[in-house]
């Protein structure tokens, strides 16, 4: 965020949050917002803002999951091995095929067979990997690699691994890995880049300089990761997520949880343990998952950002419309869910908790929320009442402390929480901002598990951010009922073909990432949440002005959204003994049009601008700029 002092705001950026009282300007008060800072109204959930995630838009592979090698397990189609290309430099001669009978594990039972019939030091042969729309190489950086190899030669054979610039051919980092023997072995290596400028226009080369036959599998390369976790996450994206102060992570979907068919659901048991034991699987979003982001990696992500997991369990409905009938047919999936919960929460003396310890995390994870399925309102056979009840009873019997979330209203049993989803245009979200003002307080709590104003592609524009901010004021006002909410989708790779769903919060390519205006609205709203709403009233503003007023013991948080093309003069009257502040901190996000946006090339066009705001005798007099989202944090006595 940029920081500006008050005077600079007045002189240079008249449209920003500005205290007219201190400049001596006079204006009609226009709207009046009266806030009784000492009159609590309703609780605000400490877990209101969190993250929703799934493998969509290359969110993990080619996104958050830092793996640089694309298709490290050598899947192929009629065109050949995907993302890999043969290198025959100079006089070298080689061919590459898939060997269905050779692999390092039952999960990865195939491999790439590289047969080099002619090669020497000046004419090497091997394979090239294109990465996820390139491979980011930064200066003076270490890259950790590994592969499984079996060779035809008994004696030592050096394999050269290099990161190479696409245009110049310059070798940016390289190493030689001596392999030997006719059995599968895993080799680890490290290489370091020099002074070259950061770029994503690079590829990986794996070559040899003599005739031999090699079988290769699970060729992997990682840059430095967030907190240095092996098999970890991209630093820039994790830092952006951390700035959102998320309280929870809903995973693994979304449609990705359900799968296109039963055998392509999120089958968590195939996504734990060593990577070589993970078979990989097709996603519902038209590409294949490496499954490097498995159950423990999601949990580590939670731990790294201090989020609680909201674990979605497969509930017997798949996107091809099939359902597993409640009763005995469903029971194996209920058991699968109970075992998954044990993997997350069980002691090391339990079967699945013991496996988690084997996988590197002996301490159990806290787990308060489990969600049964996803969007089961699409189940045309209408079996969710029965399926939810079966999961609910089994989970509660073992874990009475767990809140069991339903994905739609159910009858016969009262769910602890129901997950509501909203995907609308700006105008629709303005209307939905009032949705929970009228809602019943005697039923289940609400989790808005997916929501977004869908305008702008690949990432939302400022109009969408206004819709989002308006909607969030409604969530805050009603957070006694709405205990959690998460924008979706969270991530998008902005390269051609990277996106399956438009309007995604954070965009990136192989090298850099950026926040959309909607992202900054989330950061701002989460920065000042409060733990209760306070009594307040607004007069004189139109129906495109939205606000919320929350507080904790020593601060008041005001969210002000002017979704019109005109300035809105506003006087805020702070009432009550706590309202003796002299100054307040303001943060403003604004744009000239609703179509304005950030992009990968122009990532900082629309960012929050911080300021200080004078409070005089409990009054703040200012002008809310046209198309603006503001957060005011006022110190209370
Ligand atoms: O967020 C994109 C998709 O929208 C989710 O996978 C699904 O739950 C919803 O329909």
Coordinates of C-alpha atoms and ligand atoms in Angstrom, one line a residue:
X1 CA 0.0 0.0 0.0
X2 CA 1.1 3.6 -0.6
X3 CA 1.2 5.9 2.4
X4 CA 0.4 9.6 2.0
X5 CA 0.3 12.3 4.7
X6 CA -2.9 14.4 5.0
X7 CA -1.6 17.6 3.4
X8 CA -0.4 15.7 0.3
X9 CA -3.8 14.2 0.0
X10 CA -5.5 17.6 0.1
X11 CA -3.1 19.3 -2.3
X12 CA -2.4 16.6 -4.8
X13 CA -5.2 14.1 -4.8
X14 CA -8.3 16.0 -4.1
X15 CA -10.5 13.0 -4.8
X16 CA -9.0 11.0 -2.0
X17 CA -10.3 10.7 1.5
X18 CA -10.0 14.3 2.8
X19 CA -11.0 16.1 5.9
X20 CA -12.7 19.3 4.8
X21 CA -12.9 20.5 8.4
X22 CA -9.2 21.0 8.6
X23 CA -8.8 22.8 5.3
X24 CA -11.4 25.4 6.1
X25 CA -13.5 24.5 3.1
X26 CA -17.2 24.4 3.7
X27 CA -19.6 22.0 2.0
X28 CA -23.2 20.9 2.5
X29 CA -23.0 17.9 4.8
X30 CA -24.8 15.8 2.2
X31 CA -25.2 12.4 3.8
X32 CA -24.9 11.9 7.5
X33 CA -23.7 8.7 9.1
X34 CA -24.4 8.5 12.8
X35 CA -22.4 5.9 14.7
X36 CA -23.1 5.0 18.3
X37 CA -19.7 3.6 19.1
X38 CA -20.7 2.3 22.5
X39 CA -23.8 0.6 21.4
X40 CA -23.0 -3.0 20.3
X41 CA -25.6 -4.5 18.1
X42 CA -24.5 -8.0 17.0
X43 CA -21.3 -10.2 17.0
X44 CA -18.9 -10.2 14.1
X45 CA -17.4 -13.6 13.4
X46 CA -13.6 -13.7 13.8
X47 CA -13.5 -16.2 11.0
X48 CA -15.5 -14.1 8.6
X49 CA -12.9 -13.7 5.9
X50 CA -11.0 -16.7 4.4
X51 CA -10.0 -18.4 1.2
X52 CA -11.7 -20.9 -1.1
X53 CA -9.4 -22.9 -3.4
X54 CA -9.4 -25.7 -5.9
X55 CA -7.4 -26.8 -8.9
X56 CA -8.9 -24.5 -11.5
X57 CA -7.2 -21.9 -13.8
X58 CA -3.9 -23.6 -13.1
X59 CA -4.2 -22.6 -9.4
X60 CA -1.7 -25.1 -8.1
X61 CA 0.1 -26.6 -11.1
X62 CA 1.4 -23.6 -12.9
X63 CA 0.3 -21.4 -10.0
X64 CA 0.7 -21.6 -6.2
X65 CA 2.5 -25.0 -6.2
X66 CA 6.0 -24.0 -7.0
X67 CA 7.0 -26.9 -9.3
X68 CA 8.6 -25.6 -12.5
X69 CA 8.5 -28.8 -14.6
X70 CA 5.2 -29.2 -16.5
X71 CA 4.1 -32.8 -16.9
X72 CA 6.8 -34.2 -14.7
X73 CA 5.3 -37.7 -15.0
X74 CA 5.4 -37.8 -18.8
X75 CA 1.7 -38.1 -19.8
X76 CA 1.3 -38.4 -23.5
X77 CA -1.4 -38.2 -26.2
X78 CA -1.4 -38.7 -30.0
X79 CA 1.0 -35.8 -30.5
X80 CA 3.7 -37.2 -28.2
X81 CA 4.8 -36.5 -24.7
X82 CA 3.0 -33.4 -23.5
X83 CA 5.2 -30.4 -22.8
X84 CA 8.4 -32.3 -23.5
X85 CA 10.5 -32.1 -26.7
X86 CA 13.4 -34.1 -28.1
X87 CA 16.8 -32.4 -28.3
X88 CA 19.3 -33.7 -31.0
X89 CA 22.0 -31.1 -31.1
X90 CA 24.6 -31.2 -33.9
X91 CA 25.2 -34.7 -35.1
X92 CA 23.3 -36.3 -32.2
X93 CA 20.6 -38.9 -32.9
X94 CA 17.9 -40.0 -30.4
X95 CA 14.3 -40.9 -30.0
X96 CA 11.9 -40.8 -27.1
X97 CA 8.9 -43.0 -26.4
X98 CA 6.7 -44.0 -23.5
X99 CA 7.5 -47.3 -22.0
X100 CA 4.4 -48.7 -20.4
X101 CA 6.3 -51.5 -18.7
X102 CA 8.9 -49.4 -16.9
X103 CA 8.3 -47.1 -13.9
X104 CA 9.7 -46.5 -10.5
X105 CA 6.4 -47.3 -8.6
X106 CA 3.0 -48.8 -8.9
X107 CA 1.5 -45.3 -9.1
X108 CA 3.9 -44.3 -11.8
X109 CA 4.3 -47.5 -13.7
X110 CA 5.3 -45.9 -17.0
X111 CA 8.2 -43.7 -18.0
X112 CA 9.9 -41.8 -20.8
X113 CA 12.4 -44.0 -22.6
X114 CA 15.2 -41.9 -24.2
X115 CA 17.3 -43.9 -26.6
X116 CA 20.4 -42.0 -27.7
X117 CA 22.2 -43.7 -30.5
X118 CA 24.7 -41.0 -31.3
X119 CA 25.9 -38.2 -29.1
X120 CA 29.2 -36.6 -27.9
X121 CA 30.2 -33.6 -25.9
X122 CA 29.6 -31.2 -28.8
X123 CA 26.4 -33.0 -29.9
X124 CA 24.3 -33.9 -26.8
X125 CA 20.8 -35.4 -27.0
X126 CA 18.0 -35.4 -24.5
X127 CA 14.7 -33.7 -23.6
X128 CA 13.4 -30.2 -23.2
X129 CA 10.6 -29.1 -20.9
X130 CA 8.7 -25.9 -21.6
X131 CA 7.5 -25.3 -18.1
X132 CA 4.2 -23.6 -17.4
X133 CA 4.3 -21.0 -20.1
X134 CA 8.0 -20.7 -19.4
X135 CA 10.2 -21.2 -16.4
X136 CA 11.0 -18.3 -14.1
X137 CA 14.7 -17.9 -13.5
X138 CA 15.9 -15.2 -11.1
X139 CA 19.5 -14.1 -10.4
X140 CA 21.7 -15.8 -7.8
X141 CA 19.0 -18.3 -7.0
X142 CA 19.2 -22.0 -6.0
X143 CA 17.0 -24.6 -7.8
X144 CA 16.4 -28.0 -6.1
X145 CA 15.8 -30.9 -8.5
X146 CA 15.1 -34.5 -8.4
X147 CA 14.4 -37.3 -10.9
X148 CA 14.0 -41.1 -11.0
X149 CA 16.3 -42.7 -13.6
X150 CA 17.1 -46.2 -14.7
X151 CA 19.9 -46.6 -17.3
X152 CA 21.0 -49.3 -19.8
X153 CA 24.6 -48.7 -18.7
X154 CA 26.1 -50.4 -15.6
X155 CA 28.8 -47.8 -15.2
X156 CA 28.4 -44.1 -14.4
X157 CA 26.6 -41.8 -16.8
X158 CA 26.5 -38.1 -16.3
X159 CA 23.2 -36.4 -17.0
X160 CA 23.4 -32.7 -17.6
X161 CA 20.5 -30.6 -16.4
X162 CA 20.3 -26.9 -17.4
X163 CA 18.0 -23.9 -17.3
X164 CA 18.4 -22.2 -20.7
X165 CA 17.2 -18.9 -22.0
X166 CA 14.8 -19.4 -24.9
X167 CA 16.0 -16.6 -27.1
X168 CA 19.8 -16.4 -26.5
X169 CA 20.4 -20.0 -25.6
X170 CA 22.4 -18.9 -22.7
X171 CA 22.8 -21.4 -19.9
X172 CA 21.5 -19.7 -16.7
X173 CA 22.1 -22.6 -14.3
X174 CA 23.4 -26.1 -14.8
X175 CA 24.7 -29.2 -13.1
X176 CA 25.8 -32.7 -13.9
X177 CA 24.1 -35.6 -12.2
X178 CA 26.1 -38.9 -12.3
X179 CA 23.6 -41.8 -12.6
X180 CA 24.4 -45.5 -12.7
X181 CA 22.8 -48.9 -12.8
X182 CA 20.0 -50.9 -14.3
X183 CA 17.6 -50.3 -11.5
X184 CA 15.3 -47.3 -10.7
X185 CA 16.9 -44.8 -8.3
X186 CA 16.0 -41.3 -7.2
X187 CA 18.7 -38.7 -7.7
X188 CA 18.7 -35.2 -6.2
X189 CA 20.6 -32.2 -7.5
X190 CA 20.9 -28.5 -7.1
X191 CA 21.9 -25.7 -9.5
X192 CA 22.4 -22.0 -9.0
X193 CA 21.8 -19.2 -11.4
X194 CA 24.2 -16.3 -11.9
X195 CA 23.6 -12.6 -12.5
X196 CA 21.1 -12.8 -15.4
X197 CA 18.0 -10.6 -15.1
X198 CA 14.8 -12.3 -13.9
X199 CA 12.8 -13.7 -16.8
X200 CA 10.2 -16.5 -17.6
X201 CA 11.4 -17.0 -21.1
X202 CA 13.4 -20.1 -20.3
X203 CA 13.2 -23.9 -20.5
X204 CA 14.8 -26.9 -18.9
X205 CA 17.1 -29.3 -20.7
X206 CA 18.1 -32.8 -19.6
X207 CA 20.8 -34.2 -21.9
X208 CA 23.5 -36.8 -22.2
X209 CA 26.7 -36.7 -24.3
X210 CA 27.1 -40.3 -25.2
X211 CA 25.0 -43.2 -26.6
X212 CA 22.8 -44.8 -23.9
X213 CA 19.2 -45.6 -23.1
X214 CA 17.6 -43.9 -20.1
X215 CA 14.2 -44.3 -18.5
X216 CA 13.1 -41.1 -16.8
X217 CA 10.2 -40.4 -14.4
X218 CA 9.1 -37.6 -12.0
X219 CA 11.6 -35.0 -13.2
X220 CA 11.0 -32.1 -10.8
X221 CA 12.6 -28.7 -10.1
X222 CA 11.7 -26.2 -7.5
X223 CA 12.8 -22.6 -6.9
X224 CA 12.9 -21.3 -3.3
X225 CA 9.5 -21.7 -1.7
X226 CA 7.5 -19.9 1.0
X227 CA 9.2 -20.6 4.3
X228 CA 11.5 -23.0 2.5
X229 CA 9.1 -25.9 2.5
X230 CA 10.1 -28.8 0.3
X231 CA 7.4 -29.4 -2.3
X232 CA 6.2 -26.0 -1.3
X233 CA 4.5 -22.9 -2.6
X234 CA 5.4 -19.8 -4.6
X235 CA 6.6 -17.0 -2.4
X236 CA 4.9 -14.0 -4.2
X237 CA 1.5 -15.6 -4.3
X238 CA 1.7 -16.8 -0.6
X239 CA 2.7 -13.2 0.4
X240 CA -0.4 -11.9 -1.4
X241 CA -2.6 -14.4 0.4
X242 CA -1.0 -13.6 3.8
X243 CA -1.9 -9.9 3.3
X244 CA -5.6 -10.9 3.2
X245 CA -5.3 -12.1 6.8
X246 CA -7.5 -15.1 5.9
X247 CA -9.0 -17.0 8.9
X248 CA -9.7 -20.3 7.0
X249 CA -9.0 -22.2 3.8
X250 CA -11.9 -24.1 2.2
X251 CA -10.4 -27.0 0.1
X252 CA -10.3 -28.9 -2.1
X253 CA -13.3 -27.6 -4.0
X254 CA -15.5 -26.8 -5.6
X255 CA -16.0 -29.0 -8.6
X256 CA -12.5 -30.3 -8.1
X257 CA -13.7 -32.2 -5.0
X258 CA -16.6 -33.8 -6.8
X259 CA -14.7 -34.9 -10.0
X260 CA -16.2 -35.5 -13.4
X261 CA -16.6 -39.2 -12.4
X262 CA -16.2 -41.2 -9.2
X263 CA -12.7 -42.2 -10.2
X264 CA -11.6 -38.6 -10.9
X265 CA -12.9 -37.2 -7.6
X266 CA -10.5 -35.8 -5.0
X267 CA -9.3 -39.2 -3.9
X268 CA -7.2 -38.0 -0.9
X269 CA -5.5 -41.3 -0.2
X270 CA -3.8 -41.0 -3.6
X271 CA -2.6 -37.6 -2.8
X272 CA -0.5 -38.2 0.3
X273 CA 3.0 -39.5 0.9
X274 CA 6.0 -39.5 -1.5
X275 CA 5.2 -37.9 -4.9
X276 CA 6.3 -41.2 -6.6
X277 CA 3.3 -42.8 -5.0
X278 CA 0.8 -40.3 -6.3
X279 CA -0.7 -41.5 -9.7
X280 CA -2.0 -38.0 -10.7
X281 CA -5.5 -37.5 -12.0
X282 CA -7.7 -35.5 -14.5
X283 CA -9.4 -32.5 -13.0
X284 CA -12.9 -31.2 -13.8
X285 CA -11.3 -28.2 -15.4
X286 CA -10.0 -29.7 -18.6
X287 CA -6.4 -30.3 -17.5
X288 CA -4.5 -32.9 -15.5
X289 CA -3.4 -32.5 -11.9
X290 CA 0.1 -33.5 -10.8
X291 CA -1.4 -34.0 -7.3
X292 CA 1.7 -32.4 -5.8
X293 CA -0.8 -30.3 -3.9
X294 CA -2.2 -33.1 -1.8
X295 CA -4.0 -33.3 1.6
X296 CA -0.9 -32.6 3.7
X297 CA 0.2 -29.7 1.4
X298 CA -3.2 -28.1 1.9
X299 CA -2.8 -28.5 5.7
X300 CA 0.7 -27.0 5.6
X301 CA -0.6 -24.1 3.6
X302 CA -3.1 -23.6 6.4
X303 CA -0.4 -23.7 9.0
X304 CA 1.8 -21.3 7.1
X305 CA -0.9 -18.6 6.9
X306 CA -2.5 -19.4 10.3
X307 CA -5.7 -20.5 8.7
X308 CA -8.1 -23.1 10.0
X309 CA -8.9 -25.8 7.5
X310 CA -12.5 -26.1 6.2
X311 CA -12.3 -29.6 4.8
X312 CA -14.6 -30.6 2.0
X313 CA -15.2 -34.4 1.8
X314 CA -16.5 -36.2 -1.2
X315 CA -20.1 -36.9 -0.7
X316 CA -21.2 -39.3 -3.5
X317 CA -22.2 -36.9 -6.2
X318 CA -20.1 -36.3 -9.3
X319 CA -20.4 -33.8 -12.1
X320 CA -21.6 -36.4 -14.7
X321 CA -24.8 -36.4 -12.6
X322 CA -24.2 -39.7 -10.9
X323 CA -25.0 -40.2 -7.2
X324 CA -24.0 -42.9 -4.8
X325 CA -27.3 -43.7 -3.1
X326 CA -27.5 -43.1 0.7
X327 CA -27.3 -46.3 2.7
X328 CA -24.9 -49.2 2.3
X329 CA -23.6 -47.9 -1.1
X330 CA -22.5 -44.7 0.4
X331 CA -20.9 -46.2 3.5
X332 CA -17.4 -46.7 2.0
X333 CA -17.3 -43.0 1.2
X334 CA -18.4 -42.1 4.7
X335 CA -15.6 -44.2 6.1
X336 CA -13.2 -42.6 3.6
X337 CA -14.2 -39.2 5.1
X338 CA -13.8 -40.4 8.6
X339 CA -10.3 -41.7 7.8
X340 CA -9.5 -38.4 6.1
X341 CA -10.6 -36.6 9.3
X342 CA -8.3 -39.0 11.2
X343 CA -5.4 -38.1 8.9
X344 CA -6.0 -34.5 9.8
X345 CA -6.7 -34.7 13.5
X346 CA -5.6 -38.2 14.7
X347 CA -2.8 -38.8 17.2
X348 CA 0.3 -40.6 15.9
X349 CA -1.1 -43.8 17.6
X350 CA -4.0 -43.9 15.1
X351 CA -3.6 -45.5 11.7
X352 CA -4.1 -42.4 9.6
X353 CA -2.6 -40.0 12.1
X354 CA 0.5 -42.3 12.1
X355 CA 0.7 -41.9 8.3
X356 CA 0.5 -38.2 8.6
X357 CA 3.5 -38.4 11.0
X358 CA 5.3 -40.6 8.4
X359 CA 4.6 -37.9 5.9
X360 CA 6.4 -35.3 8.1
X361 CA 3.8 -33.8 10.4
X362 CA 3.4 -35.6 13.7
X363 CA 1.3 -32.9 15.3
X364 CA -2.4 -33.2 14.6
X365 CA -4.1 -30.2 12.8
X366 CA -7.1 -28.4 14.4
X367 CA -10.3 -29.1 12.5
X368 CA -13.6 -27.4 13.4
X369 CA -15.4 -27.5 10.0
X370 CA -16.1 -30.3 7.6
X371 CA -18.2 -29.6 4.5
X372 CA -20.2 -32.6 3.0
X373 CA -19.9 -32.3 -0.8
X374 CA -20.2 -29.3 -3.0
X375 CA -23.3 -27.6 -4.6
X376 CA -25.5 -30.6 -4.1
X377 CA -28.5 -28.6 -5.3
X378 CA -27.4 -29.9 -8.8
X379 CA -28.1 -33.5 -7.8
X380 CA -31.2 -34.1 -9.9
X381 CA -32.0 -37.4 -8.1
X382 CA -32.5 -35.2 -4.9
X383 CA -30.5 -37.5 -2.6
X384 CA -28.7 -34.9 -0.6
X385 CA -31.0 -35.1 2.5
X386 CA -30.1 -38.7 2.9
X387 CA -26.4 -38.4 2.0
X388 CA -25.9 -35.4 4.3
X389 CA -27.7 -37.1 7.2
X390 CA -25.5 -40.2 6.8
X391 CA -22.2 -38.2 6.9
X392 CA -23.5 -35.9 9.6
X393 CA -24.4 -38.8 12.0
X394 CA -21.1 -40.6 11.4
X395 CA -19.0 -37.5 11.8
X396 CA -20.8 -36.3 14.9
X397 CA -20.6 -39.7 16.5
X398 CA -16.8 -39.6 16.4
X399 CA -16.3 -35.9 16.5
X400 CA -19.1 -34.0 18.2
X401 CA -16.9 -30.9 18.2
X402 CA -16.9 -30.7 14.4
X403 CA -19.4 -28.3 12.7
X404 CA -20.8 -30.2 9.7
X405 CA -21.5 -27.9 6.8
X406 CA -24.3 -28.7 4.3
X407 CA -24.0 -27.4 0.7
X408 CA -27.7 -26.6 0.5
X409 CA -30.7 -26.5 2.8
X410 CA -31.7 -30.0 4.0
X411 CA -34.7 -31.4 5.7
X412 CA -34.9 -34.0 8.4
X413 CA -31.8 -32.8 10.2
X414 CA -30.7 -29.3 11.0
X415 CA -27.2 -28.7 9.6
X416 CA -24.8 -26.7 11.7
X417 CA -24.0 -24.5 8.8
X418 CA -25.3 -24.1 5.2
X419 CA -23.0 -23.0 2.3
X420 CA -24.5 -20.3 0.0
X421 CA -22.9 -19.4 -3.3
X422 CA -23.2 -16.1 -5.2
X423 CA -21.9 -15.3 -8.7
X424 CA -23.4 -12.2 -10.1
X425 CA -22.8 -9.0 -12.0
X426 CA -22.2 -5.7 -10.1
X427 CA -25.9 -4.7 -9.9
X428 CA -26.8 -8.2 -8.6
X429 CA -24.3 -8.0 -5.8
X430 CA -25.6 -4.5 -4.8
X431 CA -28.9 -6.2 -4.3
X432 CA -27.4 -9.2 -2.5
X433 CA -25.7 -6.9 -0.1
X434 CA -29.1 -6.7 1.7
X435 CA -29.7 -10.4 1.4
X436 CA -29.0 -11.4 5.0
X437 CA -30.5 -8.2 6.6
X438 CA -33.8 -10.0 6.4
X439 CA -32.6 -13.6 7.1
X440 CA -33.9 -15.9 9.8
X441 CA -31.6 -16.0 12.8
X442 CA -33.1 -19.2 14.2
X443 CA -31.8 -21.6 11.5
X444 CA -28.3 -22.8 10.7
X445 CA -25.4 -20.5 10.5
X446 CA -24.3 -19.4 7.0
X447 CA -21.0 -20.0 5.2
X448 CA -20.8 -18.0 1.9
X449 CA -18.4 -20.6 0.6
X450 CA -18.1 -19.0 -2.9
X451 CA -18.9 -15.6 -4.1
X452 CA -17.7 -13.0 -6.6
X453 CA -18.9 -10.1 -8.7
X454 CA -18.2 -11.4 -12.1
X455 CA -17.1 -8.5 -14.3
X456 CA -13.7 -8.4 -15.9
X457 CA -11.4 -11.0 -17.2
X458 CA -9.1 -12.7 -16.3
X459 CA -9.4 -10.7 -13.1
X460 CA -12.2 -8.4 -12.0
X461 CA -12.4 -4.7 -12.8
X462 CA -13.2 -1.9 -10.5
X463 CA -17.0 -2.2 -11.1
X464 CA -16.7 -5.8 -9.8
X465 CA -14.7 -4.5 -6.8
X466 CA -17.5 -2.1 -6.0
X467 CA -20.0 -5.0 -6.2
X468 CA -17.7 -7.0 -3.9
X469 CA -17.3 -4.2 -1.4
X470 CA -21.0 -3.6 -1.3
X471 CA -21.6 -7.3 -0.7
X472 CA -19.0 -7.4 2.1
X473 CA -20.7 -4.6 4.0
X474 CA -23.7 -6.8 4.0
X475 CA -21.6 -9.8 5.2
X476 CA -20.2 -7.7 8.1
X477 CA -23.6 -6.3 9.1
X478 CA -24.9 -9.9 9.3
X479 CA -21.8 -11.7 10.6
X480 CA -23.7 -12.9 13.6
X481 CA -25.3 -15.2 11.0
X482 CA -22.7 -15.4 8.3
X483 CA -19.7 -17.0 10.1
X484 CA -17.4 -17.4 7.1
X485 CA -17.2 -16.2 3.5
X486 CA -14.7 -16.7 0.7
X487 CA -14.3 -15.2 -2.7
X488 CA -13.9 -17.7 -5.6
X489 CA -12.0 -18.5 -7.7
X490 CA -9.0 -17.2 -5.9
X491 CA -6.2 -17.7 -8.5
X492 CA -5.7 -17.6 -12.3
X493 CA -2.8 -18.1 -14.6
X494 CA -3.3 -15.3 -17.1
X495 CA -1.5 -17.0 -20.0
X496 CA -3.5 -18.1 -23.0
X497 CA -5.4 -21.2 -22.1
X498 CA -4.7 -20.8 -18.4
X499 CA -8.1 -19.7 -17.4
X500 CA -11.3 -21.8 -17.3
X501 CA -13.4 -19.3 -15.2
X502 CA -13.2 -15.6 -15.5
X503 CA -13.0 -12.9 -12.8
X504 CA -10.4 -14.4 -10.4
X505 CA -9.0 -12.6 -7.5
X506 CA -5.2 -12.9 -8.1
X507 CA -3.5 -13.3 -11.5
X508 CA 0.0 -14.5 -12.4
X509 CA 2.3 -15.8 -15.0
X510 CA 5.5 -17.9 -14.4
X511 CA 7.4 -14.9 -13.1
X512 CA 5.1 -12.4 -11.4
X513 CA 1.6 -12.0 -9.8
X514 CA -0.8 -9.1 -9.2
X515 CA -3.9 -8.3 -7.2
X516 CA -7.1 -7.2 -8.9
X517 CA -9.1 -4.3 -7.5
X518 CA -11.3 -6.9 -5.8
X519 CA -8.2 -8.4 -4.2
X520 CA -7.3 -5.0 -2.6
X521 CA -10.9 -4.6 -1.5
X522 CA -10.6 -7.9 0.4
X523 CA -7.3 -6.9 1.9
X524 CA -8.7 -3.6 3.1
X525 CA -11.9 -5.1 4.6
X526 CA -10.0 -7.8 6.4
X527 CA -7.5 -5.3 7.8
X528 CA -10.1 -3.8 10.2
X529 CA -12.8 -6.3 11.2
X530 CA -13.9 -5.6 14.7
X531 CA -15.8 -8.2 16.8
X532 CA -19.2 -6.6 16.9
X533 CA -21.4 -4.2 14.9
X534 CA -22.5 -1.0 16.4
X535 CA -25.7 0.9 16.1
X536 CA -25.6 3.3 13.2
X537 CA -27.8 5.0 10.7
X538 CA -27.3 6.7 7.4
X539 CA -29.4 9.5 5.9
X540 CA -29.0 11.5 2.7
X541 CA -27.0 9.0 0.6
X542 CA -28.4 7.3 -2.5
X543 CA -29.0 3.5 -2.9
X544 CA -25.5 3.1 -4.4
X545 CA -23.8 4.0 -1.2
X546 CA -23.1 1.1 1.1
X547 CA -21.4 0.9 4.5
X548 CA -20.8 -1.1 7.6
X549 CA -19.8 -0.1 11.1
X550 CA -18.0 -2.6 13.3
X551 CA -15.9 -2.2 16.4
X552 CA -13.7 -3.9 19.0
X553 CA -12.7 -2.6 22.4
X554 CA -10.4 0.1 21.1
X555 CA -11.2 0.7 17.5
X556 CA -14.1 1.5 15.2
X557 CA -14.0 0.2 11.6
X558 CA -16.1 2.0 9.0
X559 CA -16.4 0.6 5.5
X560 CA -17.7 3.1 3.0
X561 CA -18.5 2.3 -0.6
X562 CA -19.5 4.9 -3.1
X563 CA -20.6 3.0 -6.2
X564 CA -21.7 6.1 -8.1
X565 CA -19.9 8.3 -10.6
X566 CA -20.3 11.4 -8.3
X567 CA -18.6 12.4 -5.1
X568 CA -20.6 11.9 -2.0
X569 CA -20.1 14.6 0.7
X570 CA -20.5 12.8 4.1
X571 CA -20.4 13.8 7.7
X572 CA -19.8 11.1 10.2
X573 CA -21.1 11.7 13.7
X574 CA -19.4 9.6 16.3
X575 CA -21.5 9.3 19.4
X576 CA -20.9 7.8 22.8
X577 CA -18.2 8.1 25.5
X578 CA -15.7 6.1 23.5
X579 CA -15.8 8.6 20.6
X580 CA -13.0 11.0 21.6
X581 CA -10.5 10.2 18.8
X582 CA -8.4 13.0 17.3
X583 CA -7.4 11.1 14.2
X584 CA -8.4 8.2 12.2
X585 CA -6.5 6.1 9.6
X586 CA -8.0 6.0 6.1
X587 CA -7.4 3.7 3.2
X588 CA -8.9 4.5 -0.2
X589 CA -9.2 2.4 -3.4
X590 CA -10.7 4.2 -6.3
X591 CA -10.8 4.4 -10.1
X592 CA -12.1 6.7 -12.8
X593 CA -14.3 4.1 -14.4
X594 CA -15.9 0.8 -13.5
X595 CA -13.9 -0.8 -16.3
X596 CA -10.5 0.3 -14.9
X597 CA -8.4 -2.6 -13.7
X598 CA -5.0 -4.0 -12.9
X599 CA -3.2 -6.4 -15.3
X600 CA 0.0 -8.5 -15.3
X601 CA 1.6 -5.7 -17.3
X602 CA 0.1 -2.9 -15.1
X603 CA -0.3 -4.5 -11.7
X604 CA -0.5 -1.3 -9.6
X605 CA -2.9 1.0 -11.4
X606 CA -5.5 0.6 -8.6
X607 CA -4.0 0.1 -5.1
X608 CA -5.1 1.3 -1.7
X609 CA -3.8 4.8 -0.7
X610 CA -3.4 5.4 3.0
X611 CA -4.0 8.7 4.7
X612 CA -4.7 10.2 8.1
X613 CA -8.1 11.8 8.8
X614 CA -8.9 14.4 11.4
X615 CA -11.7 13.9 13.8
X616 CA -13.0 17.1 15.4
X617 CA -15.5 16.9 18.3
X618 CA -16.6 13.5 17.2
X619 CA -17.2 14.6 13.6
X620 CA -15.5 13.6 10.4
X621 CA -16.4 15.7 7.5
X622 CA -15.2 14.6 4.1
X623 CA -16.1 13.7 0.5
X624 CA -16.2 10.1 -0.6
X625 CA -14.8 10.2 -4.1
X626 CA -16.7 8.8 -7.1
X627 CA -16.2 5.1 -7.5
X628 CA -14.4 4.5 -4.2
X629 CA -14.0 2.0 -1.5
X630 CA -12.8 3.3 1.8
X631 CA -11.9 1.8 5.2
X632 CA -11.7 4.2 8.2
X633 CA -10.1 3.0 11.4
X634 CA -10.9 5.2 14.3
X635 CA -9.2 4.8 17.7
X636 CA -11.6 4.6 20.5
X637 CA -11.1 5.5 24.2
Ligands
LIG1 O1 -15.6 -21.4 -8.4 C1 -15.8 -22.0 -9.6 C2 -16.9 -23.1 -9.5 O2 -18.1 -22.5 -9.2 C3 -16.7 -24.1 -8.4 O3 -15.9 -25.2 -8.7 C4 -18.1 -24.6 -8.1 O4 -18.4 -25.0 -6.8 C5 -19.0 -23.4 -8.6 O5 -20.0 -23.8 -9.4

